[in-house]
Amino acid sequence: MSDAQSLYGILNHSLVSESASDSNEMKADSIPWQLSRYQQLQFDRAVAKGRAAHKMMHASDSEAAAMFAPPRVTSESTFQSVDDLKDWGYLGDKFPAAAQSHVWDVLAKTIGTLETASSMHYEPQHYPALYHEQVFPYNKGTEHYEPTFAYFCQVINLAAGVLTAADNLSPIEVLARSGISAAHAPELKYWSDVAYLQWLMEVTRANSSAKLNYILRYDVTNRQTDEVVDLIHFRNDTETVVWPGQVYAAHSEDGLALLGTPNSPAYLLIQHKKGLGHRAVDKITVFKHETKLMMLFHITEVPQETREQTNEVKEDYEAESQQTHEVKEGCEEDTQILD
């Protein structure tokens, strides 16, 4: 079982029977519109995943590791070196974000207006785009792998601590489009791992101690994420608007639902505490640019007092898990970053 399958196994294991109980039925007078039972189940699934991810982000490494199914010794990913990219057949390139002018335009109009990003450089040359495509065949052990031509492109600004997911197509999705089993995908196949290695590459190159403060998911097209955003708007009688958009606290029900979507960066933070520090999503801004859906995840350091409560978090999680039921296989598709 892969790391991503392991994590999303426990996230899906958190789909509690409460989603089908009367206690979870939304009262008509508490929200502008009443969700159907199917819509409520969709929303509850996302909230349950987000709640588990929220707890794991705030837990220590060892405690987060214990929340995996099966439990692990560490929550850290096996991919910690930029050399892993080459080892798994990825060819890298780097070019100014001016080549991604559509991304730069969004960054300048959004994050560039935030007071917390006052150190941000406003020239596109300070926003290198790191691009890696899996173009080389490679051998791992006795297995031979052909390239998938999957690609990952992130635009990074270290001064403000911004990572923008600009253009990504995972190996799993490439294979799925060709009717090939995901078993043929390289182990290094998830956005969370590749994006971290690209961030690490830029930090190392600049000899920087920059903190990751923002992750912008640019032009979100993932169907599951789109549906969750639509359900949130349906519940609140709102719609996606231009910047500054709508802001959701990560611990709120709507925020947890967003953390439970395939476009959430929670897995990146859970699996890379050693390299990124003990950080977690604090809030999420949802907005549109032209007709494109954008999600800005605001990331902060986990307070020390929160870390000291992680034993309680673990106990709560285990108690919650005892009330859960298994869901049908296929949760791996939740980890595919399709945008």
JSON list of N, CA and C in Angstrom, two decimals, residues 79-129:
[
{"chain": "A", "resi": 79, "resn": "PHE", "atom": "N", "xyz": [9.99, 10.45, 0.28]},
{"chain": "A", "resi": 79, "resn": "PHE", "atom": "CA", "xyz": [10.65, 11.33, -0.69]},
{"chain": "A", "resi": 79, "resn": "PHE", "atom": "C", "xyz": [11.09, 12.62, 0.00]},
{"chain": "A", "resi": 80, "resn": "GLN", "atom": "N", "xyz": [12.40, 12.71, 0.26]},
{"chain": "A", "resi": 80, "resn": "GLN", "atom": "CA", "xyz": [12.95, 13.83, 1.00]},
{"chain": "A", "resi": 80, "resn": "GLN", "atom": "C", "xyz": [14.12, 14.50, 0.29]},
{"chain": "A", "resi": 81, "resn": "SER", "atom": "N", "xyz": [14.55, 13.97, -0.83]},
{"chain": "A", "resi": 81, "resn": "SER", "atom": "CA", "xyz": [15.72, 14.50, -1.54]},
{"chain": "A", "resi": 81, "resn": "SER", "atom": "C", "xyz": [15.34, 14.90, -2.95]},
{"chain": "A", "resi": 82, "resn": "VAL", "atom": "N", "xyz": [15.90, 16.02, -3.42]},
{"chain": "A", "resi": 82, "resn": "VAL", "atom": "CA", "xyz": [15.61, 16.46, -4.79]},
{"chain": "A", "resi": 82, "resn": "VAL", "atom": "C", "xyz": [16.11, 15.43, -5.81]},
{"chain": "A", "resi": 83, "resn": "ASP", "atom": "N", "xyz": [17.06, 14.59, -5.40]},
{"chain": "A", "resi": 83, "resn": "ASP", "atom": "CA", "xyz": [17.56, 13.55, -6.30]},
{"chain": "A", "resi": 83, "resn": "ASP", "atom": "C", "xyz": [16.47, 12.53, -6.62]},
{"chain": "A", "resi": 84, "resn": "ASP", "atom": "N", "xyz": [15.44, 12.46, -5.78]},
{"chain": "A", "resi": 84, "resn": "ASP", "atom": "CA", "xyz": [14.35, 11.52, -6.04]},
{"chain": "A", "resi": 84, "resn": "ASP", "atom": "C", "xyz": [13.67, 11.81, -7.37]},
{"chain": "A", "resi": 85, "resn": "LEU", "atom": "N", "xyz": [13.63, 13.08, -7.76]},
{"chain": "A", "resi": 85, "resn": "LEU", "atom": "CA", "xyz": [12.99, 13.44, -9.03]},
{"chain": "A", "resi": 85, "resn": "LEU", "atom": "C", "xyz": [13.70, 12.76, -10.20]},
{"chain": "A", "resi": 86, "resn": "LYS", "atom": "N", "xyz": [15.01, 12.87, -10.22]},
{"chain": "A", "resi": 86, "resn": "LYS", "atom": "CA", "xyz": [15.79, 12.24, -11.30]},
{"chain": "A", "resi": 86, "resn": "LYS", "atom": "C", "xyz": [15.70, 10.73, -11.23]},
{"chain": "A", "resi": 87, "resn": "ASP", "atom": "N", "xyz": [15.74, 10.20, -10.00]},
{"chain": "A", "resi": 87, "resn": "ASP", "atom": "CA", "xyz": [15.71, 8.75, -9.83]},
{"chain": "A", "resi": 87, "resn": "ASP", "atom": "C", "xyz": [14.43, 8.13, -10.39]},
{"chain": "A", "resi": 88, "resn": "TRP", "atom": "N", "xyz": [13.34, 8.91, -10.38]},
{"chain": "A", "resi": 88, "resn": "TRP", "atom": "CA", "xyz": [12.06, 8.39, -10.86]},
{"chain": "A", "resi": 88, "resn": "TRP", "atom": "C", "xyz": [11.72, 8.91, -12.26]},
{"chain": "A", "resi": 89, "resn": "GLY", "atom": "N", "xyz": [12.73, 9.34, -13.00]},
{"chain": "A", "resi": 89, "resn": "GLY", "atom": "CA", "xyz": [12.55, 9.64, -14.41]},
{"chain": "A", "resi": 89, "resn": "GLY", "atom": "C", "xyz": [12.08, 11.03, -14.75]},
{"chain": "A", "resi": 90, "resn": "TYR", "atom": "N", "xyz": [12.16, 11.98, -13.80]},
{"chain": "A", "resi": 90, "resn": "TYR", "atom": "CA", "xyz": [11.69, 13.33, -14.06]},
{"chain": "A", "resi": 90, "resn": "TYR", "atom": "C", "xyz": [12.82, 14.23, -14.57]},
{"chain": "A", "resi": 91, "resn": "LEU", "atom": "N", "xyz": [12.54, 14.94, -15.63]},
{"chain": "A", "resi": 91, "resn": "LEU", "atom": "CA", "xyz": [13.47, 15.94, -16.16]},
{"chain": "A", "resi": 91, "resn": "LEU", "atom": "C", "xyz": [12.98, 17.31, -15.75]},
{"chain": "A", "resi": 92, "resn": "GLY", "atom": "N", "xyz": [13.87, 18.11, -15.17]},
{"chain": "A", "resi": 92, "resn": "GLY", "atom": "CA", "xyz": [13.47, 19.41, -14.65]},
{"chain": "A", "resi": 92, "resn": "GLY", "atom": "C", "xyz": [13.89, 20.57, -15.51]},
{"chain": "A", "resi": 93, "resn": "ASP", "atom": "N", "xyz": [13.14, 21.65, -15.40]},
{"chain": "A", "resi": 93, "resn": "ASP", "atom": "CA", "xyz": [13.46, 22.90, -16.07]},
{"chain": "A", "resi": 93, "resn": "ASP", "atom": "C", "xyz": [12.98, 24.03, -15.18]},
{"chain": "A", "resi": 94, "resn": "LYS", "atom": "N", "xyz": [13.54, 25.20, -15.41]},
{"chain": "A", "resi": 94, "resn": "LYS", "atom": "CA", "xyz": [13.18, 26.37, -14.61]},
{"chain": "A", "resi": 94, "resn": "LYS", "atom": "C", "xyz": [13.17, 27.58, -15.53]},
{"chain": "A", "resi": 95, "resn": "PHE", "atom": "N", "xyz": [12.11, 28.37, -15.41]},
{"chain": "A", "resi": 95, "resn": "PHE", "atom": "CA", "xyz": [12.01, 29.56, -16.25]},
{"chain": "A", "resi": 95, "resn": "PHE", "atom": "C", "xyz": [11.25, 30.63, -15.48]},
{"chain": "A", "resi": 96, "resn": "PRO", "atom": "N", "xyz": [11.41, 31.90, -15.84]},
{"chain": "A", "resi": 96, "resn": "PRO", "atom": "CA", "xyz": [10.72, 32.98, -15.12]},
{"chain": "A", "resi": 96, "resn": "PRO", "atom": "C", "xyz": [9.22, 32.84, -15.22]},
{"chain": "A", "resi": 97, "resn": "ALA", "atom": "N", "xyz": [8.54, 33.30, -14.18]},
{"chain": "A", "resi": 97, "resn": "ALA", "atom": "CA", "xyz": [7.08, 33.21, -14.17]},
{"chain": "A", "resi": 97, "resn": "ALA", "atom": "C", "xyz": [6.45, 34.07, -15.25]},
{"chain": "A", "resi": 98, "resn": "ALA", "atom": "N", "xyz": [7.25, 34.93, -15.88]},
{"chain": "A", "resi": 98, "resn": "ALA", "atom": "CA", "xyz": [6.71, 35.71, -16.99]},
{"chain": "A", "resi": 98, "resn": "ALA", "atom": "C", "xyz": [6.17, 34.79, -18.07]},
{"chain": "A", "resi": 99, "resn": "ALA", "atom": "N", "xyz": [6.78, 33.58, -18.15]},
{"chain": "A", "resi": 99, "resn": "ALA", "atom": "CA", "xyz": [6.28, 32.59, -19.10]},
{"chain": "A", "resi": 99, "resn": "ALA", "atom": "C", "xyz": [4.93, 32.04, -18.65]},
{"chain": "A", "resi": 100, "resn": "GLN", "atom": "N", "xyz": [4.63, 32.22, -17.37]},
{"chain": "A", "resi": 100, "resn": "GLN", "atom": "CA", "xyz": [3.33, 31.86, -16.81]},
{"chain": "A", "resi": 100, "resn": "GLN", "atom": "C", "xyz": [2.62, 33.16, -16.43]},
{"chain": "A", "resi": 101, "resn": "SER", "atom": "N", "xyz": [2.48, 34.06, -17.39]},
{"chain": "A", "resi": 101, "resn": "SER", "atom": "CA", "xyz": [1.96, 35.41, -17.10]},
{"chain": "A", "resi": 101, "resn": "SER", "atom": "C", "xyz": [0.56, 35.38, -16.51]},
{"chain": "A", "resi": 102, "resn": "HIS", "atom": "N", "xyz": [-0.22, 34.37, -16.88]},
{"chain": "A", "resi": 102, "resn": "HIS", "atom": "CA", "xyz": [-1.57, 34.26, -16.34]},
{"chain": "A", "resi": 102, "resn": "HIS", "atom": "C", "xyz": [-1.52, 34.01, -14.83]},
{"chain": "A", "resi": 103, "resn": "VAL", "atom": "N", "xyz": [-0.52, 33.23, -14.40]},
{"chain": "A", "resi": 103, "resn": "VAL", "atom": "CA", "xyz": [-0.35, 32.97, -12.96]},
{"chain": "A", "resi": 103, "resn": "VAL", "atom": "C", "xyz": [0.14, 34.23, -12.26]},
{"chain": "A", "resi": 104, "resn": "TRP", "atom": "N", "xyz": [1.12, 34.90, -12.85]},
{"chain": "A", "resi": 104, "resn": "TRP", "atom": "CA", "xyz": [1.66, 36.12, -12.25]},
{"chain": "A", "resi": 104, "resn": "TRP", "atom": "C", "xyz": [0.57, 37.16, -12.06]},
{"chain": "A", "resi": 105, "resn": "ASP", "atom": "N", "xyz": [-0.33, 37.26, -13.01]},
{"chain": "A", "resi": 105, "resn": "ASP", "atom": "CA", "xyz": [-1.42, 38.23, -12.92]},
{"chain": "A", "resi": 105, "resn": "ASP", "atom": "C", "xyz": [-2.28, 37.98, -11.70]},
{"chain": "A", "resi": 106, "resn": "VAL", "atom": "N", "xyz": [-2.58, 36.72, -11.44]},
{"chain": "A", "resi": 106, "resn": "VAL", "atom": "CA", "xyz": [-3.38, 36.36, -10.26]},
{"chain": "A", "resi": 106, "resn": "VAL", "atom": "C", "xyz": [-2.61, 36.65, -8.98]},
{"chain": "A", "resi": 107, "resn": "LEU", "atom": "N", "xyz": [-1.33, 36.29, -8.94]},
{"chain": "A", "resi": 107, "resn": "LEU", "atom": "CA", "xyz": [-0.52, 36.53, -7.75]},
{"chain": "A", "resi": 107, "resn": "LEU", "atom": "C", "xyz": [-0.44, 38.01, -7.41]},
{"chain": "A", "resi": 108, "resn": "ALA", "atom": "N", "xyz": [-0.22, 38.84, -8.40]},
{"chain": "A", "resi": 108, "resn": "ALA", "atom": "CA", "xyz": [-0.09, 40.28, -8.17]},
{"chain": "A", "resi": 108, "resn": "ALA", "atom": "C", "xyz": [-1.38, 40.88, -7.64]},
{"chain": "A", "resi": 109, "resn": "LYS", "atom": "N", "xyz": [-2.51, 40.37, -8.08]},
{"chain": "A", "resi": 109, "resn": "LYS", "atom": "CA", "xyz": [-3.80, 40.94, -7.69]},
{"chain": "A", "resi": 109, "resn": "LYS", "atom": "C", "xyz": [-4.35, 40.35, -6.40]},
{"chain": "A", "resi": 110, "resn": "THR", "atom": "N", "xyz": [-3.74, 39.29, -5.92]},
{"chain": "A", "resi": 110, "resn": "THR", "atom": "CA", "xyz": [-4.27, 38.63, -4.73]},
{"chain": "A", "resi": 110, "resn": "THR", "atom": "C", "xyz": [-3.26, 38.67, -3.58]},
{"chain": "A", "resi": 111, "resn": "ILE", "atom": "N", "xyz": [-2.32, 37.75, -3.59]},
{"chain": "A", "resi": 111, "resn": "ILE", "atom": "CA", "xyz": [-1.35, 37.67, -2.49]},
{"chain": "A", "resi": 111, "resn": "ILE", "atom": "C", "xyz": [-0.57, 38.96, -2.36]},
{"chain": "A", "resi": 112, "resn": "GLY", "atom": "N", "xyz": [-0.32, 39.63, -3.48]},
{"chain": "A", "resi": 112, "resn": "GLY", "atom": "CA", "xyz": [0.42, 40.89, -3.44]},
{"chain": "A", "resi": 112, "resn": "GLY", "atom": "C", "xyz": [-0.29, 41.99, -2.68]},
{"chain": "A", "resi": 113, "resn": "THR", "atom": "N", "xyz": [-1.59, 41.82, -2.42]},
{"chain": "A", "resi": 113, "resn": "THR", "atom": "CA", "xyz": [-2.35, 42.83, -1.68]},
{"chain": "A", "resi": 113, "resn": "THR", "atom": "C", "xyz": [-2.41, 42.52, -0.19]},
{"chain": "A", "resi": 114, "resn": "LEU", "atom": "N", "xyz": [-1.92, 41.36, 0.23]},
{"chain": "A", "resi": 114, "resn": "LEU", "atom": "CA", "xyz": [-2.01, 40.98, 1.63]},
{"chain": "A", "resi": 114, "resn": "LEU", "atom": "C", "xyz": [-0.91, 41.64, 2.44]},
{"chain": "A", "resi": 115, "resn": "GLU", "atom": "N", "xyz": [-1.28, 42.14, 3.59]},
{"chain": "A", "resi": 115, "resn": "GLU", "atom": "CA", "xyz": [-0.32, 42.82, 4.46]},
{"chain": "A", "resi": 115, "resn": "GLU", "atom": "C", "xyz": [0.79, 41.88, 4.88]},
{"chain": "A", "resi": 116, "resn": "THR", "atom": "N", "xyz": [0.45, 40.59, 5.07]},
{"chain": "A", "resi": 116, "resn": "THR", "atom": "CA", "xyz": [1.45, 39.63, 5.51]},
{"chain": "A", "resi": 116, "resn": "THR", "atom": "C", "xyz": [2.45, 39.30, 4.42]},
{"chain": "A", "resi": 117, "resn": "ALA", "atom": "N", "xyz": [2.20, 39.77, 3.20]},
{"chain": "A", "resi": 117, "resn": "ALA", "atom": "CA", "xyz": [3.12, 39.52, 2.10]},
{"chain": "A", "resi": 117, "resn": "ALA", "atom": "C", "xyz": [3.87, 40.79, 1.71]},
{"chain": "A", "resi": 118, "resn": "SER", "atom": "N", "xyz": [4.12, 41.65, 2.69]},
{"chain": "A", "resi": 118, "resn": "SER", "atom": "CA", "xyz": [4.76, 42.94, 2.42]},
{"chain": "A", "resi": 118, "resn": "SER", "atom": "C", "xyz": [6.18, 42.78, 1.88]},
{"chain": "A", "resi": 119, "resn": "SER", "atom": "N", "xyz": [6.81, 41.64, 2.17]},
{"chain": "A", "resi": 119, "resn": "SER", "atom": "CA", "xyz": [8.18, 41.42, 1.69]},
{"chain": "A", "resi": 119, "resn": "SER", "atom": "C", "xyz": [8.21, 40.87, 0.27]},
{"chain": "A", "resi": 120, "resn": "MET", "atom": "N", "xyz": [7.07, 40.77, -0.32]},
{"chain": "A", "resi": 120, "resn": "MET", "atom": "CA", "xyz": [6.96, 40.16, -1.63]},
{"chain": "A", "resi": 120, "resn": "MET", "atom": "C", "xyz": [7.58, 41.03, -2.72]},
{"chain": "A", "resi": 121, "resn": "HIS", "atom": "N", "xyz": [8.37, 40.40, -3.58]},
{"chain": "A", "resi": 121, "resn": "HIS", "atom": "CA", "xyz": [8.88, 41.10, -4.75]},
{"chain": "A", "resi": 121, "resn": "HIS", "atom": "C", "xyz": [7.81, 41.08, -5.83]},
{"chain": "A", "resi": 122, "resn": "TYR", "atom": "N", "xyz": [7.64, 42.18, -6.51]},
{"chain": "A", "resi": 122, "resn": "TYR", "atom": "CA", "xyz": [6.54, 42.27, -7.46]},
{"chain": "A", "resi": 122, "resn": "TYR", "atom": "C", "xyz": [6.97, 42.05, -8.91]},
{"chain": "A", "resi": 123, "resn": "GLU", "atom": "N", "xyz": [8.26, 41.78, -9.14]},
{"chain": "A", "resi": 123, "resn": "GLU", "atom": "CA", "xyz": [8.71, 41.54, -10.50]},
{"chain": "A", "resi": 123, "resn": "GLU", "atom": "C", "xyz": [8.62, 40.05, -10.80]},
{"chain": "A", "resi": 124, "resn": "PRO", "atom": "N", "xyz": [8.11, 39.71, -11.99]},
{"chain": "A", "resi": 124, "resn": "PRO", "atom": "CA", "xyz": [7.94, 38.30, -12.33]},
{"chain": "A", "resi": 124, "resn": "PRO", "atom": "C", "xyz": [9.21, 37.47, -12.23]},
{"chain": "A", "resi": 125, "resn": "GLN", "atom": "N", "xyz": [10.38, 38.09, -12.41]},
{"chain": "A", "resi": 125, "resn": "GLN", "atom": "CA", "xyz": [11.62, 37.31, -12.36]},
{"chain": "A", "resi": 125, "resn": "GLN", "atom": "C", "xyz": [11.86, 36.71, -10.98]},
{"chain": "A", "resi": 126, "resn": "HIS", "atom": "N", "xyz": [11.17, 37.24, -9.97]},
{"chain": "A", "resi": 126, "resn": "HIS", "atom": "CA", "xyz": [11.30, 36.68, -8.63]},
{"chain": "A", "resi": 126, "resn": "HIS", "atom": "C", "xyz": [10.34, 35.52, -8.40]},
{"chain": "A", "resi": 127, "resn": "TYR", "atom": "N", "xyz": [9.65, 35.11, -9.45]},
{"chain": "A", "resi": 127, "resn": "TYR", "atom": "CA", "xyz": [8.71, 34.00, -9.35]},
{"chain": "A", "resi": 127, "resn": "TYR", "atom": "C", "xyz": [9.09, 32.90, -10.34]},
{"chain": "A", "resi": 128, "resn": "PRO", "atom": "N", "xyz": [10.17, 32.19, -10.08]},
{"chain": "A", "resi": 128, "resn": "PRO", "atom": "CA", "xyz": [10.55, 31.13, -11.01]},
{"chain": "A", "resi": 128, "resn": "PRO", "atom": "C", "xyz": [9.50, 30.02, -11.05]},
{"chain": "A", "resi": 129, "resn": "ALA", "atom": "N", "xyz": [9.30, 29.50, -12.24]},
{"chain": "A", "resi": 129, "resn": "ALA", "atom": "CA", "xyz": [8.41, 28.35, -12.41]},
{"chain": "A", "resi": 129, "resn": "ALA", "atom": "C", "xyz": [9.27, 27.10, -12.54]}
]
